[in-house]
Coordinates of N, CA, C and O and ligand atoms in Angstrom, one line a residue:
M18 N 121.1 86.1 97.1 CA 119.8 86.6 96.5 C 120.1 87.8 95.6 O 119.2 88.3 95.0
L19 N 121.3 88.3 95.6 CA 121.6 89.5 94.9 C 121.2 89.5 93.4 O 120.5 90.4 92.9
P20 N 121.4 88.4 92.7 CA 120.9 88.3 91.3 C 119.4 88.3 91.2 O 118.9 88.6 90.1
A21 N 118.7 88.1 92.3 CA 117.2 88.1 92.3 C 116.7 89.5 92.8 O 115.7 90.0 92.4
Y22 N 117.5 90.1 93.7 CA 117.1 91.4 94.2 C 117.3 92.6 93.3 O 116.6 93.6 93.2
L23 N 118.4 92.5 92.5 CA 118.8 93.6 91.6 C 117.8 93.9 90.4 O 117.6 95.1 90.1
P24 N 117.3 92.9 89.8 CA 116.5 93.1 88.6 C 115.3 94.1 88.8 O 115.1 94.9 87.9
N25 N 114.6 94.0 89.9 CA 113.5 94.9 90.1 C 113.9 96.4 90.1 O 113.3 97.2 89.4
P26 N 114.8 96.8 91.0 CA 115.2 98.2 91.0 C 115.8 98.7 89.7 O 115.6 99.8 89.2
I27 N 116.6 97.8 89.0 CA 117.2 98.2 87.7 C 116.1 98.3 86.7 O 116.1 99.2 85.8
A28 N 115.1 97.5 86.7 CA 113.9 97.6 85.8 C 113.2 98.9 86.0 O 112.8 99.6 85.1
A29 N 113.1 99.3 87.3 CA 112.5 100.6 87.6 C 113.3 101.8 87.1 O 112.8 102.8 86.6
L30 N 114.6 101.6 87.2 CA 115.6 102.7 86.7 C 115.6 102.8 85.2 O 115.6 103.9 84.7
C31 N 115.6 101.7 84.5 CA 115.9 101.6 83.1 C 114.6 101.4 82.3 O 114.6 101.5 81.0
G32 N 113.5 101.0 83.0 CA 112.3 100.6 82.2 C 111.7 101.7 81.4 O 112.1 102.9 81.5
G33 N 110.7 101.4 80.7 CA 110.0 102.3 79.8 C 110.0 101.8 78.4 O 110.5 100.8 78.1
G34 N 109.3 102.5 77.6 CA 109.2 102.1 76.2 C 108.1 101.1 76.0 O 107.1 101.1 76.7
A35 N 108.3 100.2 75.0 CA 107.2 99.3 74.6 C 106.8 98.3 75.8 O 107.7 97.6 76.3
P36 N 105.5 98.2 76.1 CA 105.1 97.3 77.1 C 105.1 95.8 76.6 O 105.0 95.6 75.4
I37 N 105.4 94.9 77.4 CA 105.6 93.5 77.0 C 104.3 93.0 76.4 O 104.3 92.2 75.4
D38 N 103.1 93.4 76.9 CA 101.9 92.9 76.3 C 101.5 93.7 75.1 O 100.4 93.4 74.5
G39 N 102.3 94.6 74.6 CA 102.0 95.4 73.4 C 100.6 96.1 73.5 O 100.1 96.4 72.4
G40 N 100.2 96.3 74.7 CA 98.9 97.0 74.8 C 97.7 96.1 74.7 O 96.5 96.6 74.8
R41 N 97.9 94.8 74.5 CA 96.8 93.9 74.3 C 96.0 93.7 75.6 O 96.5 93.8 76.7
L42 N 94.7 93.4 75.3 CA 93.8 93.1 76.5 C 93.5 91.7 76.6 O 93.5 90.9 75.6
Y43 N 93.3 91.2 77.8 CA 92.9 89.9 78.2 C 91.4 89.8 77.9 O 90.7 90.8 77.7
R44 N 90.8 88.6 78.0 CA 89.4 88.5 77.7 C 88.5 89.2 78.7 O 87.3 89.4 78.4
D45 N 89.0 89.6 79.8 CA 88.2 90.3 80.8 C 88.2 91.8 80.5 O 87.6 92.6 81.2
G46 N 88.9 92.2 79.3 CA 88.8 93.6 78.9 C 89.9 94.4 79.5 O 90.1 95.6 79.2
R47 N 90.7 93.8 80.4 CA 91.8 94.6 81.1 C 93.1 94.1 80.4 O 93.2 93.1 79.8
R48 N 94.2 95.0 80.6 CA 95.5 94.7 80.1 C 96.0 93.3 80.6 O 95.8 92.9 81.7
F49 N 96.9 92.7 79.8 CA 97.6 91.4 80.2 C 98.4 91.7 81.4 O 98.3 91.1 82.4
F50 N 99.4 92.7 81.2 CA 100.3 93.0 82.3 C 100.2 94.5 82.6 O 100.5 94.9 83.8
G51 N 100.0 95.3 81.7 CA 100.0 96.8 81.9 C 101.2 97.5 81.5 O 102.2 96.8 81.1
D52 N 101.2 98.8 81.5 CA 102.3 99.6 81.1 C 103.5 99.6 82.0 O 104.6 100.0 81.6
G53 N 103.4 99.0 83.2 CA 104.5 98.9 84.1 C 105.4 97.8 83.8 O 106.5 97.6 84.5
K54 N 105.1 96.9 82.9 CA 106.0 95.8 82.5 C 106.5 96.0 81.1 O 105.7 95.8 80.1
T55 N 107.7 96.4 80.9 CA 108.3 96.7 79.6 C 109.4 95.8 79.2 O 110.1 95.2 80.1
W56 N 109.7 95.7 77.9 CA 110.8 94.9 77.4 C 112.1 95.4 78.0 O 113.0 94.6 78.4
R57 N 112.3 96.7 77.9 CA 113.5 97.3 78.4 C 113.8 97.0 79.8 O 114.9 96.7 80.2
G58 N 112.8 97.2 80.6 CA 112.9 96.9 82.1 C 113.3 95.4 82.3 O 114.2 95.1 83.1
L59 N 112.6 94.5 81.5 CA 112.9 93.1 81.6 C 114.3 92.7 81.3 O 115.0 92.1 82.1
F60 N 114.8 93.2 80.2 CA 116.2 92.8 79.7 C 117.2 93.5 80.6 O 118.2 92.9 80.9
A61 N 117.0 94.8 80.9 CA 118.0 95.5 81.7 C 118.1 94.9 83.1 O 119.2 94.7 83.6
G62 N 117.0 94.5 83.6 CA 116.9 93.9 84.9 C 117.6 92.6 85.0 O 118.4 92.3 85.9
I63 N 117.3 91.7 84.0 CA 117.9 90.4 83.9 C 119.4 90.5 83.7 O 120.2 89.8 84.4
L64 N 119.8 91.4 82.9 CA 121.3 91.6 82.6 C 122.0 92.0 83.9 O 123.1 91.5 84.2
A65 N 121.4 93.0 84.6 CA 122.0 93.5 85.8 C 122.1 92.3 86.9 O 123.2 92.2 87.5
G66 N 121.1 91.5 87.0 CA 121.1 90.4 87.9 C 122.2 89.4 87.6 O 122.9 88.9 88.5
V67 N 122.3 89.1 86.3 CA 123.3 88.1 85.9 C 124.7 88.7 86.1 O 125.6 88.0 86.5
A68 N 124.9 90.0 85.8 CA 126.2 90.6 85.9 C 126.6 90.6 87.4 O 127.7 90.3 87.7
A69 N 125.6 90.9 88.3 CA 125.9 90.8 89.7 C 126.3 89.4 90.1 O 127.3 89.2 90.9
G70 N 125.6 88.4 89.6 CA 126.0 87.0 89.9 C 127.3 86.6 89.4 O 128.1 85.9 90.1
V71 N 127.7 87.0 88.2 CA 129.0 86.7 87.7 C 130.1 87.3 88.5 O 131.1 86.7 88.8
L72 N 129.8 88.5 89.0 CA 130.8 89.2 89.9 C 130.9 88.4 91.2 O 132.0 88.3 91.7
Q73 N 129.8 87.9 91.7 CA 129.8 87.1 92.9 C 130.7 85.8 92.7 O 131.4 85.4 93.6
I74 N 130.5 85.2 91.5 CA 131.2 83.9 91.2 C 132.7 84.3 91.2 O 133.6 83.6 91.7
W75 N 133.0 85.4 90.5 CA 134.4 85.8 90.4 C 135.0 86.1 91.8 O 136.1 85.7 92.2
A76 N 134.2 86.9 92.6 CA 134.7 87.2 94.0 C 134.9 86.0 94.8 O 135.9 85.9 95.6
A77 N 134.0 85.1 94.8 CA 134.1 83.9 95.6 C 135.3 83.1 95.2 O 136.0 82.6 96.1
G78 N 135.7 83.0 93.9 CA 136.8 82.3 93.5 C 138.1 83.1 93.9 O 139.1 82.5 94.3
T79 N 138.1 84.4 93.7 CA 139.3 85.2 93.9 C 139.6 85.3 95.4 O 140.8 85.2 95.8
Y80 N 138.6 85.6 96.2 CA 138.8 85.8 97.6 C 138.5 84.6 98.5 O 138.5 84.7 99.7
G81 N 138.1 83.5 97.9 CA 137.9 82.3 98.6 C 136.7 82.5 99.6 O 136.8 82.0 100.8
I82 N 135.7 83.2 99.2 CA 134.5 83.4 100.1 C 133.7 82.1 100.1 O 133.1 81.7 99.1
S83 N 133.6 81.4 101.2 CA 133.0 80.1 101.2 C 131.7 80.1 102.1 O 131.0 79.1 102.1
M84 N 131.5 81.1 102.9 CA 130.3 81.0 103.8 C 129.1 81.4 103.1 O 128.0 81.2 103.6
L85 N 129.2 82.0 101.9 CA 128.0 82.4 101.1 C 127.6 81.2 100.2 O 128.5 80.5 99.8
P86 N 126.3 81.1 99.8 CA 126.0 80.1 98.9 C 126.8 80.2 97.6 O 127.1 81.3 97.1
Q87 N 127.3 79.1 97.1 CA 128.1 79.2 95.9 C 127.3 79.3 94.6 O 126.6 78.3 94.3
Q88 N 127.4 80.4 94.0 CA 126.6 80.6 92.7 C 127.3 79.9 91.6 O 128.5 79.6 91.6
T89 N 126.4 79.5 90.6 CA 126.9 79.0 89.3 C 126.2 79.8 88.3 O 125.3 80.6 88.6
L90 N 126.7 79.7 87.0 CA 126.0 80.5 86.0 C 124.5 80.2 85.9 O 123.7 81.1 85.7
L91 N 124.2 78.9 86.1 CA 122.8 78.5 86.0 C 122.0 79.1 87.2 O 120.9 79.6 87.0
S92 N 122.5 79.0 88.4 CA 121.8 79.6 89.6 C 121.6 81.1 89.4 O 120.5 81.6 89.7
V93 N 122.6 81.7 88.9 CA 122.5 83.2 88.7 C 121.4 83.5 87.7 O 120.6 84.4 87.9
A94 N 121.4 82.8 86.6 CA 120.4 83.0 85.5 C 119.0 82.8 86.0 O 118.1 83.5 85.8
L95 N 118.9 81.7 86.8 CA 117.5 81.3 87.2 C 117.0 82.3 88.3 O 115.8 82.7 88.3
L96 N 117.9 82.8 89.1 CA 117.5 83.7 90.2 C 117.0 85.0 89.5 O 116.0 85.6 89.9
S97 N 117.8 85.5 88.5 CA 117.6 86.7 87.9 C 116.3 86.7 86.9 O 115.5 87.6 87.0
V98 N 116.3 85.7 86.1 CA 115.1 85.6 85.2 C 113.9 85.3 86.0 O 112.8 85.9 85.8
G99 N 114.0 84.4 87.0 CA 112.8 84.0 87.8 C 112.3 85.2 88.6 O 111.1 85.3 88.7
A100 N 113.1 86.1 89.0 CA 112.7 87.3 89.8 C 111.7 88.1 88.9 O 110.7 88.5 89.4
L101 N 112.1 88.4 87.7 CA 111.3 89.3 86.9 C 110.1 88.5 86.2 O 109.0 89.1 86.0
L102 N 110.2 87.2 86.0 CA 109.1 86.4 85.6 C 108.0 86.4 86.7 O 106.8 86.4 86.5
G103 N 108.5 86.3 88.0 CA 107.6 86.3 89.1 C 106.9 87.6 89.2 O 105.7 87.7 89.4
D104 N 107.6 88.7 88.9 CA 107.0 90.0 88.9 C 106.0 90.2 87.8 O 104.9 90.8 88.0
L105 N 106.3 89.6 86.7 CA 105.4 89.7 85.5 C 104.1 88.9 85.8 O 103.0 89.3 85.5
A106 N 104.3 87.7 86.4 CA 103.2 86.8 86.7 C 102.3 87.5 87.7 O 101.0 87.5 87.6
K107 N 102.9 88.2 88.7 CA 102.1 88.9 89.7 C 101.3 90.0 89.0 O 100.1 90.2 89.4
S108 N 101.9 90.7 88.1 CA 101.1 91.8 87.4 C 100.0 91.2 86.6 O 98.9 91.8 86.6
F109 N 100.2 90.0 86.0 CA 99.1 89.4 85.3 C 97.9 89.1 86.3 O 96.8 89.5 86.0
F110 N 98.2 88.5 87.4 CA 97.1 88.3 88.4 C 96.5 89.5 89.0 O 95.3 89.6 89.3
K111 N 97.4 90.5 89.1 CA 97.0 91.8 89.7 C 95.9 92.4 88.8 O 94.9 92.9 89.2
R112 N 96.2 92.4 87.5 CA 95.2 92.9 86.5 C 93.9 92.1 86.5 O 92.8 92.7 86.3
R113 N 94.0 90.8 86.7 CA 92.8 90.0 86.7 C 91.9 90.4 87.9 O 90.7 90.2 87.9
L114 N 92.6 90.8 89.0 CA 91.8 91.3 90.2 C 91.3 92.7 90.0 O 90.6 93.2 90.9
G115 N 91.6 93.3 88.8 CA 91.1 94.6 88.6 C 91.9 95.7 89.2 O 91.5 96.9 89.2
K116 N 93.1 95.4 89.7 CA 94.0 96.4 90.3 C 94.8 97.1 89.2 O 95.4 96.5 88.4
E117 N 94.8 98.4 89.3 CA 95.5 99.2 88.3 C 97.0 99.1 88.5 O 97.5 98.7 89.5
R118 N 97.7 99.6 87.4 CA 99.2 99.6 87.5 C 99.6 100.4 88.7 O 99.1 101.5 88.9
G119 N 100.5 99.9 89.5 CA 101.0 100.6 90.7 C 100.2 100.4 91.9 O 100.6 100.9 93.0
A120 N 99.0 99.8 91.8 CA 98.2 99.6 93.0 C 98.9 98.7 94.0 O 99.7 97.9 93.6
K121 N 98.5 98.8 95.2 CA 99.2 98.0 96.3 C 98.6 96.6 96.3 O 97.4 96.5 96.1
W122 N 99.4 95.6 96.4 CA 99.0 94.3 96.6 C 99.9 93.6 97.6 O 100.9 93.0 97.2
P123 N 99.6 93.8 98.9 CA 100.5 93.3 100.0 C 100.8 91.8 99.8 O 100.0 91.1 99.3
I124 N 102.0 91.4 100.3 CA 102.5 90.0 100.2 C 102.9 89.7 98.8 O 104.1 89.5 98.5
A125 N 102.0 89.8 97.8 CA 102.4 89.5 96.4 C 103.4 90.5 95.9 O 104.4 90.0 95.3
D126 N 103.3 91.8 96.2 CA 104.3 92.7 95.7 C 105.7 92.5 96.3 O 106.7 92.7 95.7
Q127 N 105.7 92.0 97.5 CA 107.0 91.7 98.2 C 107.6 90.4 97.8 O 108.8 90.3 97.6
Y128 N 106.8 89.4 97.7 CA 107.4 88.0 97.5 C 107.3 87.5 96.1 O 107.8 86.4 95.9
D129 N 106.8 88.3 95.1 CA 106.7 87.8 93.8 C 108.1 87.3 93.2 O 108.2 86.3 92.6
L130 N 109.1 88.1 93.5 CA 110.5 87.7 93.0 C 111.0 86.5 93.6 O 111.7 85.7 93.0
V131 N 110.7 86.3 94.9 CA 111.2 85.1 95.6 C 110.5 83.9 95.1 O 111.1 82.8 94.8
A132 N 109.2 84.0 94.9 CA 108.4 82.9 94.4 C 108.9 82.5 93.0 O 109.1 81.3 92.6
G133 N 109.1 83.5 92.1 CA 109.5 83.3 90.7 C 110.9 82.6 90.7 O 111.1 81.7 90.0
A134 N 111.8 83.2 91.4 CA 113.2 82.7 91.4 C 113.2 81.3 92.0 O 113.9 80.4 91.4
F135 N 112.5 81.0 93.1 CA 112.6 79.7 93.7 C 111.9 78.6 92.8 O 112.3 77.5 92.8
L136 N 110.8 79.1 92.1 CA 110.1 78.1 91.3 C 111.0 77.7 90.1 O 111.1 76.5 89.8
L137 N 111.7 78.7 89.5 CA 112.6 78.3 88.4 C 113.7 77.4 88.9 O 114.1 76.4 88.2
L138 N 114.2 77.7 90.1 CA 115.3 76.9 90.6 C 114.8 75.5 90.9 O 115.5 74.5 90.7
L139 N 113.6 75.4 91.5 CA 113.0 74.1 91.8 C 112.8 73.2 90.6 O 113.1 72.0 90.6
V140 N 112.5 73.9 89.4 CA 112.3 73.1 88.2 C 113.6 72.8 87.5 O 113.8 71.7 87.1
F141 N 114.5 73.8 87.4 CA 115.7 73.6 86.6 C 117.0 73.3 87.3 O 117.9 72.9 86.7
N142 N 117.0 73.6 88.6 CA 118.2 73.3 89.4 C 117.9 73.0 90.8 O 118.4 73.7 91.7
P143 N 117.1 72.0 91.1 CA 116.7 71.7 92.5 C 117.8 71.3 93.4 O 117.8 71.6 94.6
A144 N 118.9 70.7 92.8 CA 120.0 70.3 93.6 C 120.7 71.5 94.2 O 121.0 71.5 95.4
W145 N 120.8 72.6 93.4 CA 121.4 73.8 94.0 C 120.5 74.4 95.0 O 121.0 74.8 96.1
L146 N 119.2 74.5 94.7 CA 118.3 75.1 95.7 C 118.3 74.4 97.0 O 118.4 75.1 98.1
F147 N 118.3 73.1 97.1 CA 118.2 72.4 98.3 C 119.6 72.3 99.1 O 119.6 72.2 100.3
S148 N 120.7 72.4 98.3 CA 122.0 72.4 99.0 C 122.4 73.8 99.5 O 123.0 73.9 100.5
E149 N 122.0 74.8 98.8 CA 122.4 76.2 99.1 C 121.4 76.9 99.9 O 121.8 77.7 100.8
V150 N 120.2 76.8 99.6 CA 119.1 77.5 100.4 C 118.6 76.6 101.5 O 117.6 76.0 101.4
T151 N 119.4 76.6 102.6 CA 119.0 75.8 103.8 C 117.9 76.5 104.5 O 117.6 77.7 104.2
L152 N 117.3 75.9 105.5 CA 116.2 76.5 106.2 C 116.5 77.8 106.8 O 115.8 78.8 106.7
P153 N 117.7 77.9 107.6 CA 118.0 79.3 108.1 C 118.1 80.3 107.0 O 117.7 81.5 107.2
V154 N 118.7 80.0 105.9 CA 118.9 80.9 104.8 C 117.5 81.3 104.3 O 117.3 82.5 104.1
F155 N 116.7 80.4 104.2 CA 115.3 80.6 103.6 C 114.6 81.6 104.6 O 113.9 82.5 104.1
I156 N 114.7 81.3 105.9 CA 114.0 82.2 106.9 C 114.6 83.6 106.8 O 113.8 84.6 106.8
C157 N 115.9 83.7 106.6 CA 116.5 85.1 106.5 C 115.9 85.8 105.3 O 115.6 87.0 105.3
I158 N 115.8 85.0 104.2 CA 115.2 85.6 102.9 C 113.8 86.1 103.2 O 113.5 87.2 102.7
L159 N 113.0 85.3 103.9 CA 111.6 85.7 104.1 C 111.6 87.0 105.0 O 110.6 87.8 104.8
I160 N 112.5 87.2 105.9 CA 112.6 88.4 106.7 C 113.1 89.6 106.0 O 112.6 90.7 106.0
I161 N 114.2 89.4 105.3 CA 114.9 90.5 104.6 C 114.2 91.0 103.4 O 114.2 92.3 103.2
T162 N 113.5 90.2 102.7 CA 112.9 90.6 101.4 C 111.9 91.8 101.6 O 112.1 92.8 100.9
P163 N 110.9 91.7 102.4 CA 110.0 92.8 102.6 C 110.7 94.1 103.1 O 110.3 95.2 102.7
L164 N 111.7 93.9 103.9 CA 112.4 95.1 104.4 C 113.1 95.8 103.3 O 113.0 97.0 103.1
L165 N 113.9 95.0 102.5 CA 114.6 95.6 101.4 C 113.7 96.2 100.4 O 113.9 97.3 99.8
H166 N 112.5 95.5 100.1 CA 111.5 96.0 99.2 C 111.0 97.4 99.6 O 111.0 98.3 98.8
R167 N 110.7 97.5 100.9 CA 110.2 98.8 101.4 C 111.3 99.9 101.3 O 111.0 101.0 100.8
V168 N 112.5 99.6 101.7 CA 113.5 100.6 101.7 C 113.9 101.1 100.3 O 113.9 102.3 100.0
T169 N 114.0 100.1 99.3 CA 114.4 100.5 98.0 C 113.3 101.3 97.3 O 113.5 102.2 96.5
N170 N 112.0 100.9 97.6 CA 110.9 101.6 97.0 C 110.7 103.0 97.5 O 110.4 103.9 96.7
I171 N 111.0 103.2 98.8 CA 111.0 104.6 99.3 C 112.1 105.4 98.6 O 111.9 106.6 98.2
I172 N 113.3 104.8 98.5 CA 114.4 105.5 97.9 C 114.0 105.8 96.4 O 114.2 106.9 95.9
G173 N 113.5 104.8 95.7 CA 113.1 105.0 94.3 C 112.0 106.1 94.2 O 112.1 106.9 93.2
Y174 N 111.2 106.2 95.1 CA 110.1 107.3 95.1 C 110.7 108.7 95.2 O 110.4 109.6 94.5
F175 N 111.7 108.8 96.2 CA 112.3 110.1 96.3 C 113.2 110.5 95.2 O 113.4 111.6 94.9
L176 N 113.8 109.5 94.5 CA 114.6 109.7 93.4 C 113.7 109.9 92.1 O 114.3 110.1 91.0
K177 N 112.4 109.9 92.3 CA 111.4 110.0 91.2 C 111.6 108.9 90.2 O 111.2 109.1 89.0
V178 N 112.1 107.8 90.6 CA 112.2 106.6 89.7 C 110.9 105.8 89.7 O 110.4 105.3 88.8
K179 N 110.3 105.8 90.9 CA 109.0 105.2 91.1 C 107.9 106.2 91.4 O 108.1 107.2 92.0
E180 N 106.7 105.9 90.9 CA 105.6 106.8 91.0 C 104.9 106.7 92.4 O 104.3 107.6 92.9
V181 N 105.1 105.5 93.0 CA 104.5 105.3 94.4 C 105.6 104.7 95.3 O 106.4 104.0 94.8
P182 N 105.5 105.0 96.6 CA 106.6 104.6 97.5 C 106.4 103.1 97.9 O 106.8 102.7 99.0
W183 N 105.6 102.2 97.2 CA 105.6 100.8 97.5 C 105.8 99.9 96.3 O 106.0 100.5 95.2
Ligands
LIG230 N1 109.4 98.0 85.1 C1 109.6 97.8 83.7 N2 109.6 96.5 83.2 C2 109.4 95.4 84.1 C3 109.3 95.6 85.5 C4 109.3 96.9 85.9 O1 109.7 98.7 82.9 N3 109.5 94.2 83.5 C5 109.5 99.4 85.6 C6 108.2 100.2 85.3 O2 108.5 101.5 85.0 C7 107.4 100.1 86.6 C8 108.5 100.1 87.6 O3 109.6 99.4 87.0 O4 106.5 101.1 86.8 C9 108.2 99.6 89.0 O5 107.9 98.2 88.9 P1 106.6 97.6 89.6 O6 106.4 98.2 90.9 O7 106.8 96.1 89.5 O8 105.5 97.9 88.6 P2 104.1 98.8 88.8 O9 104.2 100.0 87.9 O10 103.8 98.9 90.2 O11 103.0 97.8 88.1 P3 102.2 96.6 88.7 O12 101.0 97.2 89.3 O13 102.0 95.7 87.5 O14 103.1 95.9 89.7
LIG231 MG1 104.3 97.8 91.9

């Protein structure tokens, strides 16, 4: 999951600048995504996730690590792109509900990246998804994700990278 977990904190670290929606409003009069979704965050995050995945592929080959799911360039790209597309989609629906940037939205805030990453895998690489993400692996992901989310956001808040600790 590293290629899916890394993009969000890296986007928070490197994000800023032009928002993806260019400031445009949806027909409900609210922003499409809001100022929290920027091009720089998107590209830096995806790049970091792919870099982590490429490192995993290299490490698995070099050190013969076989108990971890075997990444491929495609799985790495889908995990990383899917994570931030999931985050973006969540922000779209968050704005439709009238929630401001940074507002809390339990469950969605934690699992957006998992939903995005797995949806892309399901569509573009289902063979990898079903062979590598077995039921125990999936259950672990469901448990670990909100814990990691909480811990990294608290760290991000104290490092003044995030404006809110969630
Ligand atoms: N970020 C970014 N570009 C992205 C995703 C995130 O620049 N595509 C940066 C923004 O600075 C954002 C921070 O990472 O404020 C934290 O991300 P997140 O919590 O997802 O955004 P929020 O500001 O909480 O906005 P939202 O309410 O839409 O989730
Ligand atoms: Mg948020």
